[in-house]
PDB file of C-alpha atoms in Angstrom:
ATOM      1  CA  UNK A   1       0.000   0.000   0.000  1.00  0.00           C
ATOM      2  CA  UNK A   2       0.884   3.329  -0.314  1.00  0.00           C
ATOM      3  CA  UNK A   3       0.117   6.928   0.415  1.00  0.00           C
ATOM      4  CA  UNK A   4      -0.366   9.723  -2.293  1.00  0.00           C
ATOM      5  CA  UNK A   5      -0.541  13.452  -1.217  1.00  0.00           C
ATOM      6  CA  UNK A   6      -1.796  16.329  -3.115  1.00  0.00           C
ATOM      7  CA  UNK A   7      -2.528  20.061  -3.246  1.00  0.00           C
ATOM      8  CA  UNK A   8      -6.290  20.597  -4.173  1.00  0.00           C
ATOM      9  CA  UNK A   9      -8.684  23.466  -4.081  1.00  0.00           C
ATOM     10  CA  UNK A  10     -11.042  21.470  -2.143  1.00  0.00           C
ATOM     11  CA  UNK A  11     -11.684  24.039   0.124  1.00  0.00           C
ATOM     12  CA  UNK A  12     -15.358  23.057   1.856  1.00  0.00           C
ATOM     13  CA  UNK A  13     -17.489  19.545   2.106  1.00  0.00           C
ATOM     14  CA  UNK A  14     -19.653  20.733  -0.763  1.00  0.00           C
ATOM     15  CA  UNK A  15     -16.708  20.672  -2.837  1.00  0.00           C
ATOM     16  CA  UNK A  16     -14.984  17.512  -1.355  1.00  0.00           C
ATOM     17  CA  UNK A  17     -18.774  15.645  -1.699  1.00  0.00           C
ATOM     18  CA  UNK A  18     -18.544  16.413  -5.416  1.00  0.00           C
ATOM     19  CA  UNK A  19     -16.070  13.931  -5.501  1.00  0.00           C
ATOM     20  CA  UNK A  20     -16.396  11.559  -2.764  1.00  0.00           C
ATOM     21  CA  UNK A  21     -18.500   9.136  -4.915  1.00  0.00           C
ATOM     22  CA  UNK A  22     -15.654   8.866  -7.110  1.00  0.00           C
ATOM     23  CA  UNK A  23     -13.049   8.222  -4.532  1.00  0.00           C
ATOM     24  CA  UNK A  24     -14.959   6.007  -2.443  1.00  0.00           C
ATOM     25  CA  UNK A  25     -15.968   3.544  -5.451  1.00  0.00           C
ATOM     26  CA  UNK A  26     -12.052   3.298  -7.325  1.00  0.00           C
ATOM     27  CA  UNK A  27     -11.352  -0.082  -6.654  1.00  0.00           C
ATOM     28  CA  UNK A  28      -7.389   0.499  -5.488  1.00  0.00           C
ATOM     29  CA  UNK A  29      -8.539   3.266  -3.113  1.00  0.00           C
ATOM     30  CA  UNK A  30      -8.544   1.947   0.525  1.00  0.00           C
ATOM     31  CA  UNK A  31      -8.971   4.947   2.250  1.00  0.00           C
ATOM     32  CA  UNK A  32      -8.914   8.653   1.064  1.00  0.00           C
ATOM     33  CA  UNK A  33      -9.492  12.361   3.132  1.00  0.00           C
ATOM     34  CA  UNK A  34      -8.867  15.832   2.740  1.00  0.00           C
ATOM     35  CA  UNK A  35      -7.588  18.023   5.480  1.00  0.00           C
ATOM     36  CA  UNK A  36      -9.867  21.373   5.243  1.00  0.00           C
ATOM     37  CA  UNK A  37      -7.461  22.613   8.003  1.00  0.00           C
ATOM     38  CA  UNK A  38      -4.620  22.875   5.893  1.00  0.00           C
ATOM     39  CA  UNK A  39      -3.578  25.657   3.737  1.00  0.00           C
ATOM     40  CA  UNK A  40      -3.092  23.749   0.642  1.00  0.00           C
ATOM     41  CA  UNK A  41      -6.482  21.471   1.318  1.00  0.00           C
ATOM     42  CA  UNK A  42      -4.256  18.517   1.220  1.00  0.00           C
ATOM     43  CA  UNK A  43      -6.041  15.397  -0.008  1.00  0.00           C
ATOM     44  CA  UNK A  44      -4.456  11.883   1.049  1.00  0.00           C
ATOM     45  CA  UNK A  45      -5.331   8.575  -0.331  1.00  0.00           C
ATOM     46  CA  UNK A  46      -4.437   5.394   0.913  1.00  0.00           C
ATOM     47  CA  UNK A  47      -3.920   2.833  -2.381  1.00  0.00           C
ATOM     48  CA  UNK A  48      -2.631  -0.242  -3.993  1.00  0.00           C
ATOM     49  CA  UNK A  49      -1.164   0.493  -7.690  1.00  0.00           C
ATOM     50  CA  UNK A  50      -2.595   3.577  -8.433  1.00  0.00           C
ATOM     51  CA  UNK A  51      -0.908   6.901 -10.388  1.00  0.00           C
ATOM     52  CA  UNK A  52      -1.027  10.060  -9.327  1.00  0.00           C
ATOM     53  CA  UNK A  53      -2.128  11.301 -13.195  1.00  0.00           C
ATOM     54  CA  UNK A  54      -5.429   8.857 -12.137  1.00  0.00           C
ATOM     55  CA  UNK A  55      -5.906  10.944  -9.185  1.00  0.00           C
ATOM     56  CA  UNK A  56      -5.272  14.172 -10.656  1.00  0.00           C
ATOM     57  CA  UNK A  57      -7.771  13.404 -13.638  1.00  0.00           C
ATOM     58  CA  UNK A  58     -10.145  12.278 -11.828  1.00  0.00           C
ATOM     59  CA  UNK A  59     -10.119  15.429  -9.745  1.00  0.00           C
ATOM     60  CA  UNK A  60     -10.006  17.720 -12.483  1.00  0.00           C
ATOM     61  CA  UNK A  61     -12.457  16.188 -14.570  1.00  0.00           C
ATOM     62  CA  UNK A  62     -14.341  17.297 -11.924  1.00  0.00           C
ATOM     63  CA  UNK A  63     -13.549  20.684 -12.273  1.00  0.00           C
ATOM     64  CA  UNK A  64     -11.008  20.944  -9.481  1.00  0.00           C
ATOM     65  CA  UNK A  65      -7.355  21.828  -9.163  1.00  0.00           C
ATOM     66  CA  UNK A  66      -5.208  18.401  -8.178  1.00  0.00           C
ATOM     67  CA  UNK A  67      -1.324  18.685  -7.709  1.00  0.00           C
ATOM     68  CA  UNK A  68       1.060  15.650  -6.450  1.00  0.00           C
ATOM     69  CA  UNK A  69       3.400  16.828  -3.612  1.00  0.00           C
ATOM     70  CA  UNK A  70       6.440  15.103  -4.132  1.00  0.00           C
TER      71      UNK A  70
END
């Protein structure tokens, strides 16, 4: 397993819900949440085999701003 981190303009639950279908149905997702408190809304996912690029798609097909921290 591993854990990906990202910048996102998730900024409120409205936003966040927008996408928490999404999240919670990917198949390699164990566990996923987004830390409001944060200055850069960071979203952390919990996942077996799974790319960034997925995560950042998905997010921004969405219409929502998605950026790996390395």
């Amino acid at each position: 397993m591993e854990i990906l981190v990202f910048k996102t303009n998730l900024t409120n639950k409205k936003k966040i819900s927008a996408v928490e279908n999404t999240l919670d149905i990917h198949p390699n997702i164990n566990r996923w949440n987004v830390d409001l408190n944060d200055c850069d809304n960071i979203l952390r996912i919990e996942a077996n085999d799974l790319s960034p690029k997925e995560i950042e798609s998905i997010l921004l097909n969405a219409g929502y701003y998605c950026k790996e921290l390395e």
